[in-house]
PDB file of C-alpha atoms and ligand atoms in Angstrom:
ATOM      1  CA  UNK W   4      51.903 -21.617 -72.232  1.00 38.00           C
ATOM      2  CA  UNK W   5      53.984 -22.243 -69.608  1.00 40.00           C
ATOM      3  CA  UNK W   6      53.333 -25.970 -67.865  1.00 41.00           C
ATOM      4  CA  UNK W   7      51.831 -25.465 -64.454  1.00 41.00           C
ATOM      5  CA  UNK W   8      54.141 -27.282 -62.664  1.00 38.00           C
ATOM      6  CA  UNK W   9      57.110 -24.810 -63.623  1.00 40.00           C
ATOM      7  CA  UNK W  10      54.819 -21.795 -62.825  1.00 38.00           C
ATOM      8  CA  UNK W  11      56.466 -22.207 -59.060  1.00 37.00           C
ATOM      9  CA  UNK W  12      56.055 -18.626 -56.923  1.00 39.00           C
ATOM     10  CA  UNK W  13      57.638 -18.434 -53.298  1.00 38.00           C
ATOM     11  CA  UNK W  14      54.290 -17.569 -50.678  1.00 39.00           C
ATOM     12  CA  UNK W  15      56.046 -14.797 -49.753  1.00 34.00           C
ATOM     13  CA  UNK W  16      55.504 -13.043 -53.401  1.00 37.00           C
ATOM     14  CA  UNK W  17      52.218 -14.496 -53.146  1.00 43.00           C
ATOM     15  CA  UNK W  18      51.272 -12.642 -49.986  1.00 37.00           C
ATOM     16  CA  UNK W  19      52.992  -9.751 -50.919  1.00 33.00           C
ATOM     17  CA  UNK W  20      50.620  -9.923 -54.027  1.00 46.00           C
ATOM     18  CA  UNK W  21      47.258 -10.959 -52.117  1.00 45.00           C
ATOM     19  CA  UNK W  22      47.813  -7.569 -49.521  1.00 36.00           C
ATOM     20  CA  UNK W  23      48.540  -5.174 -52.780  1.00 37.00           C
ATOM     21  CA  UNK W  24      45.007  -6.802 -54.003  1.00 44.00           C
ATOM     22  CA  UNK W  25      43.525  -5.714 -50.789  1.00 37.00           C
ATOM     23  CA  UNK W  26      43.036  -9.913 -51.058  1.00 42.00           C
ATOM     24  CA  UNK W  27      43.072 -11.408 -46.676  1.00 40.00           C
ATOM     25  CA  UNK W  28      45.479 -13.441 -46.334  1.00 39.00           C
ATOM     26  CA  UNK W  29      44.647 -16.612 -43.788  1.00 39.00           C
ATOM     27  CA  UNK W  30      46.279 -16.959 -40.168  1.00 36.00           C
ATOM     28  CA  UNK W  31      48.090 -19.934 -40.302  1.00 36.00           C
ATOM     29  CA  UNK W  32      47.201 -23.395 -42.669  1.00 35.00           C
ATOM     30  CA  UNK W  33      44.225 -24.138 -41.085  1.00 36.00           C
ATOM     31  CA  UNK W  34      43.610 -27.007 -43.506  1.00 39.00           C
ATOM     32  CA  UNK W  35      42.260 -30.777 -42.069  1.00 45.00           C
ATOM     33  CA  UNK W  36      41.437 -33.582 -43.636  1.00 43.00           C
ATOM     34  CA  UNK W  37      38.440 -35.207 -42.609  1.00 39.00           C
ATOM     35  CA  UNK W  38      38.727 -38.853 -43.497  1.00 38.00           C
ATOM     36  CA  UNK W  39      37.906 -41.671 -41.725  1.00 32.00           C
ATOM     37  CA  UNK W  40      37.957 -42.433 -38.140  1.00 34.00           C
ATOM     38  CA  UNK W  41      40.556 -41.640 -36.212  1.00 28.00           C
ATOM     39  CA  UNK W  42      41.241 -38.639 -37.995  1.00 30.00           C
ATOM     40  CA  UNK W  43      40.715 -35.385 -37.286  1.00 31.00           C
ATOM     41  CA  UNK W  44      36.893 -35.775 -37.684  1.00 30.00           C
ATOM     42  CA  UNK W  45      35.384 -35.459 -34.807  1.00 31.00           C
ATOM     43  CA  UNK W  46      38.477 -33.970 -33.148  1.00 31.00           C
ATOM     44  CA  UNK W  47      38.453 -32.832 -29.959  1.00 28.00           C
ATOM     45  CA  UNK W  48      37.883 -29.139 -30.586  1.00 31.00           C
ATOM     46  CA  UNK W  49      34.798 -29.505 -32.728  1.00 34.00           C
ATOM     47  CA  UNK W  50      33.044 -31.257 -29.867  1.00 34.00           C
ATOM     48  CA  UNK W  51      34.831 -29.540 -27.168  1.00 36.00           C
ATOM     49  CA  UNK W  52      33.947 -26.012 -28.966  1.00 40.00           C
ATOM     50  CA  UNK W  53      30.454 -24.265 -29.182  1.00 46.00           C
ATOM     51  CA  UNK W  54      30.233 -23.532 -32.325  1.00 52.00           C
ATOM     52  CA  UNK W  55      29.398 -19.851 -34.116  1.00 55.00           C
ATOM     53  CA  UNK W  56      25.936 -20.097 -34.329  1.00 51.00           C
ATOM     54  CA  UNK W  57      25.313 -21.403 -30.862  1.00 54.00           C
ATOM     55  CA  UNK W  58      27.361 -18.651 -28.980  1.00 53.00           C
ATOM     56  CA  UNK W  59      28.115 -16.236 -31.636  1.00 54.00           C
ATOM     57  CA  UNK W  60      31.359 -15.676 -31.382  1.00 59.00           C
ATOM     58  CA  UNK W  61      34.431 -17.497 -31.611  1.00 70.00           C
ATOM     59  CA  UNK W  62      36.130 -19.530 -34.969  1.00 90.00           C
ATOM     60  CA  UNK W  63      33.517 -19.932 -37.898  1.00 96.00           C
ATOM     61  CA  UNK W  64      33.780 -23.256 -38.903  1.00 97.00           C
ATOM     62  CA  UNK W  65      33.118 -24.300 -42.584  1.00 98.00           C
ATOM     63  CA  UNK W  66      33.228 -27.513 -44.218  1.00 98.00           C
ATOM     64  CA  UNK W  67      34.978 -27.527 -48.169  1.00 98.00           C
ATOM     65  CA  UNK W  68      33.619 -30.259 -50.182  1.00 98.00           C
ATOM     66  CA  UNK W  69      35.222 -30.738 -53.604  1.00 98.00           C
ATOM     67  CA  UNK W  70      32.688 -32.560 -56.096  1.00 98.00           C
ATOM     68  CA  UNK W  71      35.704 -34.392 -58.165  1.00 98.00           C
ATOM     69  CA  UNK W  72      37.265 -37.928 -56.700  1.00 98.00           C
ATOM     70  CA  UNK W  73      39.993 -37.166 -59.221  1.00 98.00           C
ATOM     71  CA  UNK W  74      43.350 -36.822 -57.615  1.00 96.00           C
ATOM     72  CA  UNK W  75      44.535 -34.137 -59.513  1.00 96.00           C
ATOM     73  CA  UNK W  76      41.106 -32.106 -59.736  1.00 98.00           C
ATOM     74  CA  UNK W  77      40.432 -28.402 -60.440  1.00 98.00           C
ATOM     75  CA  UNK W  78      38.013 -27.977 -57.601  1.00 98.00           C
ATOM     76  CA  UNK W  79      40.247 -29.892 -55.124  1.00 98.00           C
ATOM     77  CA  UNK W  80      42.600 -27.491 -56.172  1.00 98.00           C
ATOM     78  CA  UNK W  81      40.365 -24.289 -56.301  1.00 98.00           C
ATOM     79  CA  UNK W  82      38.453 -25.329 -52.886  1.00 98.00           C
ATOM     80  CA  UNK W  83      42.472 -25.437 -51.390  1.00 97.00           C
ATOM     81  CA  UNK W  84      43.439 -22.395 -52.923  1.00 97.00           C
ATOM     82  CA  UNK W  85      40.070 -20.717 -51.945  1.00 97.00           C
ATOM     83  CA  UNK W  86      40.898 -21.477 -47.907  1.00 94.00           C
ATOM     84  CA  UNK W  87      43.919 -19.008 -48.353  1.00 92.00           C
ATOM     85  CA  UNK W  88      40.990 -16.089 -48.990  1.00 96.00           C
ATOM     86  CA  UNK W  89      39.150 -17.086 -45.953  1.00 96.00           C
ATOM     87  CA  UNK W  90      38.266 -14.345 -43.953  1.00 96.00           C
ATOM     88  CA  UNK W  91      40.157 -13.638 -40.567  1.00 95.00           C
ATOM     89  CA  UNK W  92      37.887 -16.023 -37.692  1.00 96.00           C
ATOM     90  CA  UNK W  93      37.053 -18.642 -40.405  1.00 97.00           C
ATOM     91  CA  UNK W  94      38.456 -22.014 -40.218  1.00 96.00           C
ATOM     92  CA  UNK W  95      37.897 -24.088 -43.812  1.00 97.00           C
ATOM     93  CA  UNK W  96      38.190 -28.124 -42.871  1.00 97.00           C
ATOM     94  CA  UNK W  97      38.195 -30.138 -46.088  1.00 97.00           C
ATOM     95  CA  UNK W  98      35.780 -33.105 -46.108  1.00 98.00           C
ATOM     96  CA  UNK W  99      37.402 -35.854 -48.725  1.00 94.00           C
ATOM     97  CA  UNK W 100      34.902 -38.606 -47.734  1.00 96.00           C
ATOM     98  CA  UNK W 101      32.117 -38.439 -50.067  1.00 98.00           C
ATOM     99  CA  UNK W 102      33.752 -41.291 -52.479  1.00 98.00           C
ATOM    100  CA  UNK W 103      33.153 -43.363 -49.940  1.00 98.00           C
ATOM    101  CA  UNK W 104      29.909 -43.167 -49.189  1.00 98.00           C
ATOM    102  CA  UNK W 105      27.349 -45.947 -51.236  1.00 98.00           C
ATOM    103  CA  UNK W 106      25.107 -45.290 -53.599  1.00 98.00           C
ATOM    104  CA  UNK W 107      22.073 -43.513 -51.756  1.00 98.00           C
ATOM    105  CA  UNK W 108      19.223 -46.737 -50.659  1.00 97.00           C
ATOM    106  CA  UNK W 109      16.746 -46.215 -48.256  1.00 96.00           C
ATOM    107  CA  UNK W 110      17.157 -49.643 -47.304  1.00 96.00           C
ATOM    108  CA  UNK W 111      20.711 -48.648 -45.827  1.00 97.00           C
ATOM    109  CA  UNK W 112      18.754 -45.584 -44.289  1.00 96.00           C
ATOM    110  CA  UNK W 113      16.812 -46.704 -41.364  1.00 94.00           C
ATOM    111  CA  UNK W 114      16.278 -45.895 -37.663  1.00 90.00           C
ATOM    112  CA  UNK W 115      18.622 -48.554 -36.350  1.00 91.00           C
ATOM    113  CA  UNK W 116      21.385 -46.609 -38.711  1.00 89.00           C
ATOM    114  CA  UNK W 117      23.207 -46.533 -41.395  1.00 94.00           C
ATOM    115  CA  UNK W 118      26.376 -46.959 -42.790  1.00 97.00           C
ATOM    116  CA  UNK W 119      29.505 -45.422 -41.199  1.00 97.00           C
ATOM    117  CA  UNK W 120      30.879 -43.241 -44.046  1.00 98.00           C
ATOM    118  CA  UNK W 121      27.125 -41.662 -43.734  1.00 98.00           C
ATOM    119  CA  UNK W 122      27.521 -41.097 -40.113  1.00 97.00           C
ATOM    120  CA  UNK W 123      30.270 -39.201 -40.923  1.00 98.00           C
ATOM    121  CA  UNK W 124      29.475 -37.086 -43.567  1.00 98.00           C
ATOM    122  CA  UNK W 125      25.824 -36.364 -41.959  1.00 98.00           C
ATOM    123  CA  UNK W 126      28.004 -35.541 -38.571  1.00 98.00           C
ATOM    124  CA  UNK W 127      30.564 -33.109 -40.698  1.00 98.00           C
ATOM    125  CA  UNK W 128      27.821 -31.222 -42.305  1.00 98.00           C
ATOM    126  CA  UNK W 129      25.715 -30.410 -39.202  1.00 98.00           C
ATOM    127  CA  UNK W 130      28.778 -29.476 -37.049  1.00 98.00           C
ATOM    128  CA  UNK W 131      30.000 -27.157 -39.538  1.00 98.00           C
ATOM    129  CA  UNK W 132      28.587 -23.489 -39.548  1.00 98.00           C
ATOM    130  CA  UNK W 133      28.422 -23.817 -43.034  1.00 98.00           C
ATOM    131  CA  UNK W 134      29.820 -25.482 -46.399  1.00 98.00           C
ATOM    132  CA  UNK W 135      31.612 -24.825 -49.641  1.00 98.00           C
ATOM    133  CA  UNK W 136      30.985 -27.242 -52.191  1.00 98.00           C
ATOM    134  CA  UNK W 137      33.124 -26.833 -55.230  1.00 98.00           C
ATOM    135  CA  UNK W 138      32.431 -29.150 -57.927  1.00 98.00           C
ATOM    136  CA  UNK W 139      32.936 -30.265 -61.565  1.00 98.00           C
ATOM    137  CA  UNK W 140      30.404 -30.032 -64.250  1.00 98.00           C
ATOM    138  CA  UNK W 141      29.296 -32.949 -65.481  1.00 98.00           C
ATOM    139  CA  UNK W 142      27.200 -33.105 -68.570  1.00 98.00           C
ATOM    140  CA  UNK W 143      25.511 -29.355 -68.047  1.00 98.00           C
ATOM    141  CA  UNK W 144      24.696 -30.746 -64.509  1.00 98.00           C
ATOM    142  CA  UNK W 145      26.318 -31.991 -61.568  1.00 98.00           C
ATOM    143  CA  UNK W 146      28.402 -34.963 -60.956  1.00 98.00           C
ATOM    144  CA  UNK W 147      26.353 -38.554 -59.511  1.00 98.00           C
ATOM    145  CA  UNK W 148      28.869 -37.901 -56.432  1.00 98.00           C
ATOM    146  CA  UNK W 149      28.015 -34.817 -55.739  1.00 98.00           C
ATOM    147  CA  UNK W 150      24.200 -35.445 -55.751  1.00 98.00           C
ATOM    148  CA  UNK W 151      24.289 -38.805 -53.924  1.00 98.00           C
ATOM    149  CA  UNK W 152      26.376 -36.843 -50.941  1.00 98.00           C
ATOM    150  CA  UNK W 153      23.526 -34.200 -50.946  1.00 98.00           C
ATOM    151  CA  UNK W 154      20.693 -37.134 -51.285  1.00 98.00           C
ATOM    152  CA  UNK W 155      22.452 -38.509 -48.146  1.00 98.00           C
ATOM    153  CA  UNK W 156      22.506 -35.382 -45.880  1.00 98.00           C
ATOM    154  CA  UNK W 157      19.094 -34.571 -46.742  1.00 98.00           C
ATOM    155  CA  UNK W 158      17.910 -37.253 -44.910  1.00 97.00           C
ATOM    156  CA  UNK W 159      16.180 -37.693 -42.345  1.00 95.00           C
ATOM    157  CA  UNK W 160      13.683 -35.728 -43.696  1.00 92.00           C
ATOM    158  CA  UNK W 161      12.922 -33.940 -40.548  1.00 92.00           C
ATOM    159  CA  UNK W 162      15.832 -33.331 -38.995  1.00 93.00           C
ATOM    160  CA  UNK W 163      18.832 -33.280 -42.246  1.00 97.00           C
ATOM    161  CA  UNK W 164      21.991 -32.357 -41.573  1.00 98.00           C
ATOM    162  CA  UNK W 165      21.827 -29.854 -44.698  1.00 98.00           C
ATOM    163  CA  UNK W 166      18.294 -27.818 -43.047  1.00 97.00           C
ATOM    164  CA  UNK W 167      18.807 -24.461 -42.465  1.00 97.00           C
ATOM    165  CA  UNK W 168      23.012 -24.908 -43.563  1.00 98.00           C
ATOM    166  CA  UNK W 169      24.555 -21.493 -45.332  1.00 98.00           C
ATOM    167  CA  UNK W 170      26.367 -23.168 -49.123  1.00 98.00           C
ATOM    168  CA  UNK W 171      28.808 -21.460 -51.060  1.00 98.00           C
ATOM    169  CA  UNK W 172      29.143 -23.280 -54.023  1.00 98.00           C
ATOM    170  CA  UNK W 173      31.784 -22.835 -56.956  1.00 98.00           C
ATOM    171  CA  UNK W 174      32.626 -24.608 -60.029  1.00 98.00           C
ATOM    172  CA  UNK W 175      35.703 -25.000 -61.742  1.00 98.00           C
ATOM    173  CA  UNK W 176      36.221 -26.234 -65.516  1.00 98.00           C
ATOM    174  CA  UNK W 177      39.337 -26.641 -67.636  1.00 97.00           C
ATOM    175  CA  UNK W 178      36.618 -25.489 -70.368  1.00 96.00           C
ATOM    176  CA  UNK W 179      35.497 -21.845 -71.881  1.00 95.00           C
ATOM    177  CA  UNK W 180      32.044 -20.823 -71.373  1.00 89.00           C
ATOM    178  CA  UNK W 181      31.204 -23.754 -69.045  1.00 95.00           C
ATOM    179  CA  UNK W 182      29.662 -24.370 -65.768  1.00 96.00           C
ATOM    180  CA  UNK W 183      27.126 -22.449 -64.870  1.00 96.00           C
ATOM    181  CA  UNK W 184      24.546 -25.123 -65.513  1.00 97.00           C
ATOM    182  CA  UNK W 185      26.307 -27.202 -62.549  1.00 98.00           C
ATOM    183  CA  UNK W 186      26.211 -24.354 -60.043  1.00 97.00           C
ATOM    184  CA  UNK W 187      22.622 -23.789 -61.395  1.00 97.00           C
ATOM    185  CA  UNK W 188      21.099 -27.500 -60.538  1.00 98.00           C
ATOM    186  CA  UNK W 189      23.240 -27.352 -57.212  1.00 98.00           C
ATOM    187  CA  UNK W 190      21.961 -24.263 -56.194  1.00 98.00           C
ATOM    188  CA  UNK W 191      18.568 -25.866 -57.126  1.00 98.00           C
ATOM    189  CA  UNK W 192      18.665 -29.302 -55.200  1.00 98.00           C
ATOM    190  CA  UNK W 193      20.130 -27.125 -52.573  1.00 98.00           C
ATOM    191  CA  UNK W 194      17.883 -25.056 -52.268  1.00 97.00           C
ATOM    192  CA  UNK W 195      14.859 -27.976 -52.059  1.00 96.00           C
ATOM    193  CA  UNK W 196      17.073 -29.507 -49.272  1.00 97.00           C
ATOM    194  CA  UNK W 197      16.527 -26.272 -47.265  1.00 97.00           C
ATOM    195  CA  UNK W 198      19.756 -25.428 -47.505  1.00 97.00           C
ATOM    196  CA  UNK W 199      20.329 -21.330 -47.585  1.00 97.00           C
ATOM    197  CA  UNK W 200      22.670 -21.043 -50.978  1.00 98.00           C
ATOM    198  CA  UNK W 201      24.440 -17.662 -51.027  1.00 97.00           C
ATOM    199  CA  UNK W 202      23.559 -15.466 -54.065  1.00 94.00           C
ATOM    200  CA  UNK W 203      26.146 -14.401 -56.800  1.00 87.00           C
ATOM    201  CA  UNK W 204      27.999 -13.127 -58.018  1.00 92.00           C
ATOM    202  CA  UNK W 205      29.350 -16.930 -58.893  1.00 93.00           C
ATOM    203  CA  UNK W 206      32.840 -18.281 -59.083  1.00 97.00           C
ATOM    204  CA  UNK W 207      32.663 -20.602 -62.260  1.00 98.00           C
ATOM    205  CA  UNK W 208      36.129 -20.454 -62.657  1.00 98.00           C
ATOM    206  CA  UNK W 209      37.226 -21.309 -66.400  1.00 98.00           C
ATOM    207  CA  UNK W 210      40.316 -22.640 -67.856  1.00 97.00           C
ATOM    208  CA  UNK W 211      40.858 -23.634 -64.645  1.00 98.00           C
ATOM    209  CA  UNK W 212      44.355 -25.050 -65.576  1.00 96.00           C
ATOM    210  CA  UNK W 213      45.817 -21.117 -66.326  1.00 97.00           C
ATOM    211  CA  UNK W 214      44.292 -19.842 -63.168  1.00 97.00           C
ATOM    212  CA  UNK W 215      45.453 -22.120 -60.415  1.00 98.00           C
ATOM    213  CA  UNK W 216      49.521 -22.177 -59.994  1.00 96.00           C
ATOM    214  CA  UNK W 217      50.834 -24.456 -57.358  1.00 95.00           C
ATOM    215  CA  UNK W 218      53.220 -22.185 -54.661  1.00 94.00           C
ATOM    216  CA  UNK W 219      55.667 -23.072 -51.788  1.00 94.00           C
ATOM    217  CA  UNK W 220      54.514 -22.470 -48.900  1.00 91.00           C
ATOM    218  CA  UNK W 221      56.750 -21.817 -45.587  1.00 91.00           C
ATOM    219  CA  UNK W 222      57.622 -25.949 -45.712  1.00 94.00           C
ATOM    220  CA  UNK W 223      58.199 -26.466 -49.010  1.00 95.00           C
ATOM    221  CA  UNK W 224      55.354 -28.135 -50.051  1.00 93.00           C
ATOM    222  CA  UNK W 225      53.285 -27.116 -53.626  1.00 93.00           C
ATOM    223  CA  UNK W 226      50.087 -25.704 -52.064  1.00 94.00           C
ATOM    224  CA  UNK W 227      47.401 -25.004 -55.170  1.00 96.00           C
ATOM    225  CA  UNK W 228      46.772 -21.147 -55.365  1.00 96.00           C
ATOM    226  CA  UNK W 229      44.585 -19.068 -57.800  1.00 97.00           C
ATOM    227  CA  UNK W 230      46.441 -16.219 -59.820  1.00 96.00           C
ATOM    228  CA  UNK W 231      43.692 -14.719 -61.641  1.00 97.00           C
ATOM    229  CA  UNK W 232      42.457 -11.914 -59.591  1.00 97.00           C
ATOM    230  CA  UNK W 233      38.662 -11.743 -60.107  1.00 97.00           C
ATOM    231  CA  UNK W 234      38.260 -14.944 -59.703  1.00 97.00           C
ATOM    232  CA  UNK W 235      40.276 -14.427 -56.280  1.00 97.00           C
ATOM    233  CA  UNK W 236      37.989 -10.978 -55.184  1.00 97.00           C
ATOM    234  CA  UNK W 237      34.653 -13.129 -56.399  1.00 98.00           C
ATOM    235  CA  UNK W 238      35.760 -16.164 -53.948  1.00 98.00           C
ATOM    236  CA  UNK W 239      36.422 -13.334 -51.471  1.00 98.00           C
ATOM    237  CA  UNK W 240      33.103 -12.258 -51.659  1.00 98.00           C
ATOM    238  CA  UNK W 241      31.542 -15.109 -51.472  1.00 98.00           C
ATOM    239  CA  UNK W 242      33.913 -16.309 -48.384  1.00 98.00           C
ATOM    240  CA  UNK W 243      32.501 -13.215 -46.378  1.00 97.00           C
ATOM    241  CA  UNK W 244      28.886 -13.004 -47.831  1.00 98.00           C
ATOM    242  CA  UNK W 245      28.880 -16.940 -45.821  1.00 98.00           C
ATOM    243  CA  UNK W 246      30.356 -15.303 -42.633  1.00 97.00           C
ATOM    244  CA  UNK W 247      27.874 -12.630 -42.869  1.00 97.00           C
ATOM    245  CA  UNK W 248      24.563 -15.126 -43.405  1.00 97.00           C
ATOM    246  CA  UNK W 249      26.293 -17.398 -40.658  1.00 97.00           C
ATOM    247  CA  UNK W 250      26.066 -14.545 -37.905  1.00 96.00           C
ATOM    248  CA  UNK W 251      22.982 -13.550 -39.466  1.00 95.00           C
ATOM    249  CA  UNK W 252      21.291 -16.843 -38.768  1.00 94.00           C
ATOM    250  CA  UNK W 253      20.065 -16.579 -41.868  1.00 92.00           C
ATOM    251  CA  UNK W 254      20.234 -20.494 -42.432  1.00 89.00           C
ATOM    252  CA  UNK W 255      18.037 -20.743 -39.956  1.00 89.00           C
ATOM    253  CA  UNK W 256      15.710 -18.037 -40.271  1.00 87.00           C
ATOM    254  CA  UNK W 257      14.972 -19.346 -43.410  1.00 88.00           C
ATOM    255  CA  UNK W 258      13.912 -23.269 -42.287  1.00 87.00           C
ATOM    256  CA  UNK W 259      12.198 -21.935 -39.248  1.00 89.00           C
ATOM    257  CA  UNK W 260       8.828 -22.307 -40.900  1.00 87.00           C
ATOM    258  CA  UNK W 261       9.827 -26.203 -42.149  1.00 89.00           C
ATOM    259  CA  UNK W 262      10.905 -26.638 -38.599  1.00 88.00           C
ATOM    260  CA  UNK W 263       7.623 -25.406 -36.962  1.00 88.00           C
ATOM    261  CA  UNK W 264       5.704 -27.297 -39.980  1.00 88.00           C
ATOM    262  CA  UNK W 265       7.110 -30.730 -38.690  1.00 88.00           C
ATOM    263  CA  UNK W 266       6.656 -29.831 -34.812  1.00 88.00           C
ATOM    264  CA  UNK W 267       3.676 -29.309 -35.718  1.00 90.00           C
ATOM    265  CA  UNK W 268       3.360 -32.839 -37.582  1.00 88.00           C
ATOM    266  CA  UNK W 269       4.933 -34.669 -34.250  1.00 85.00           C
ATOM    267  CA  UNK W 270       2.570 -32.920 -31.820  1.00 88.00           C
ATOM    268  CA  UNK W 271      -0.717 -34.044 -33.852  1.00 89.00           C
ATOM    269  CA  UNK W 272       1.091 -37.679 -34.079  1.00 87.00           C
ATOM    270  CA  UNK W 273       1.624 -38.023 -30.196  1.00 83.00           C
TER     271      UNK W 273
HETATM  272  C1  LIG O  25      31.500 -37.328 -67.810  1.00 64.17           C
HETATM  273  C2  LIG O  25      32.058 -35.947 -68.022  1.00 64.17           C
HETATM  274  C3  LIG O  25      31.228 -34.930 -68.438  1.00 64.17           C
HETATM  275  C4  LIG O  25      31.739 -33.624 -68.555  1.00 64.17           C
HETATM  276  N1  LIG O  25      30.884 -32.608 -68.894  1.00 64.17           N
HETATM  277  C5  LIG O  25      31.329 -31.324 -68.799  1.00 64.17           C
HETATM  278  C6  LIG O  25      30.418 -30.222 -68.913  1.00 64.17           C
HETATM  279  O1  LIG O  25      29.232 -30.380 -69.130  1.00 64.17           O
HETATM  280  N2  LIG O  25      30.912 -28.967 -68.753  1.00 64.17           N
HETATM  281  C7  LIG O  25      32.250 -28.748 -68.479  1.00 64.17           C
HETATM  282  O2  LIG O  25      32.642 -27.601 -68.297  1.00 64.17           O
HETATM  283  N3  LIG O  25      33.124 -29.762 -68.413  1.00 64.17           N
HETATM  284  C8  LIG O  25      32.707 -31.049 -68.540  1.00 64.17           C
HETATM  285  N4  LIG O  25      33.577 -32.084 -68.404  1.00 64.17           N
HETATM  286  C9  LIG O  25      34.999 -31.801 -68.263  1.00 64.17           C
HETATM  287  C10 LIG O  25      35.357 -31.536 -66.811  1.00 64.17           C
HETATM  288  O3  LIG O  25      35.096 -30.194 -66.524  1.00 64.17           O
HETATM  289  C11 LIG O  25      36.843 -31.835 -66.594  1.00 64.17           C
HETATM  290  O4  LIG O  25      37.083 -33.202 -66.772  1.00 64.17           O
HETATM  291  C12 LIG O  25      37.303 -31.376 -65.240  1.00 64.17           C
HETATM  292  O5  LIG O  25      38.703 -31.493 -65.180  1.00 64.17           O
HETATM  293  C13 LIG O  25      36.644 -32.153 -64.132  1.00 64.17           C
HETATM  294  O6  LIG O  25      36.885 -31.538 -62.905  1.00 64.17           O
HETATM  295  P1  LIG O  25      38.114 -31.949 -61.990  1.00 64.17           P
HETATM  296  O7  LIG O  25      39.374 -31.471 -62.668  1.00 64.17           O
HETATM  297  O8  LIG O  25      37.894 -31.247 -60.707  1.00 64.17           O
HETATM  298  O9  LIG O  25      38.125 -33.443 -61.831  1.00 64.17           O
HETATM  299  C14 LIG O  25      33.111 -33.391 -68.301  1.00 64.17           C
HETATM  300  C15 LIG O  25      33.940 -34.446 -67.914  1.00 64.17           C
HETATM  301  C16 LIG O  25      33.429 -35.704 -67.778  1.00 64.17           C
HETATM  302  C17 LIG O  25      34.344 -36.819 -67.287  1.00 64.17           C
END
């Protein structure tokens, strides 16, 4: 086998290759980091812009959440690679914050605040139209990271950042046979959140290191891509099944009942 790092294509092949697939190809890089203040979080066109589901129209705006810290992870890699398959209209902004947010404590969770990383990430998720969380498997389950970020946007309980929020989720493992179990409990903790997790078919992308090549894009730089086509046309339709609940409203559809079930709560209580 051929070490990864020699496995160099130009983008140009690559796009050549993508259109014979019938694979989209993405306008532009349309990548962000979202770290920290004073970064492109809470930029000036996610405030300035309504977003999808409030005018229904205009860019979709997702939020890609790898599960791994690691720097040279699978799933950072796959969740980059993956933005290249994004449908034409959707915009995929990576979110690399969730290392820094504490260990979930309700005594850090009160109506005065909490802490800034929190802010953040609770901000990020309920601007975003929707999210793509691709994550490791840990131990048939999910990694502590991964759960404490979805502990921390579940929260408040009546008004979460993750109620009513469209998930794609996707796993990748250098391992054979492996990670369904951590797309399983993350669909299932989702899913108790209120979040709206789209259905299969699933990317659990295995042997992860044979199916992600890194290419040059237009400047040079190595940008992570995956070669194996059905993982590629699975991601695809995952990418456009989200676009499709998005416009749907089906997100919210689905929480109406919790939401009426709370204003209910708050009109008794006043
Ligand atoms: C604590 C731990 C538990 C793991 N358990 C599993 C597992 O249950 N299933 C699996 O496919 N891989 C497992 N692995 C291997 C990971 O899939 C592998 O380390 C992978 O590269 C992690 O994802 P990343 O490359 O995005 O960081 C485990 C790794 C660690 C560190």
């Amino acid at each position: 086998m051929v070490p990864r790092r020699q496995r160099r294509r130009r983008l140009a092949a690559r796009s050549l290759e993508q259109s014979e697939r019938g694979i989209p190809r993405r306008r532009g890089n349309g990548i962000r980091s979202l770290k920290g203040p004073g970064t492109t979080h809470g930029s000036h066109h996610r405030t300035s812009r309504p977003s999808r589901n409030e005018c229904g129209c205009g860019e979709l705006r997702i939020l890609g959440v790898s599960g791994s810290l690691r720097k040279e992870s699978f799933n950072t890699q796959l969740l980059t690679a993956v933005r290249l398959l994004a449908p034409a209209g959707m915009e995929i902004e990576l979110f690399d914050g969730i290392g820094d947010l504490p260990l979930y404590n309700q005594d850090l969770d009160t109506r005065e605040g909490s802490p800034a990383p929190v802010t953040r990430w609770r901000d990020a998720v309920r601007e975003a139209d929707g999210l793509i969380i691709v994550t490791p498997e840990y131990n048939s389950s999910i990694p502590g990271v991964v759960k404490n970020a979805v502990d921390w946007a579940s929260r408040p309980l009546m008004n979460a950042a993750l109620h009513g929020k469209c998930v794609v989720t996707m796993v990748a493992t250098p391992g054979r046979g492996l990670g369904r179990n951590a797309l399983t409990d993350l669909g299932r903790v989702l899913h108790d959140c209120h979040a709206q997790v789209i259905s299969g078919p699933w990317v659990v992308l295995t042997e992860a290191e044979d199916k992600l090549v890194d290419v040059e894009d237009e400047q040079g730089r190595l940008v992570p891509t995956l070669c194996d086509p059905s993982a590629a046309r699975l991601a695809t339709v995952q990418l456009n099944a989200l676009a499709a609940a998005v416009d749907a409203g089906a997100g919210e559809h689905a929480v109406a009942p919790l939401r009426s079930y709370f204003a209910a709560g708050r009109a008794r209580n006043s």
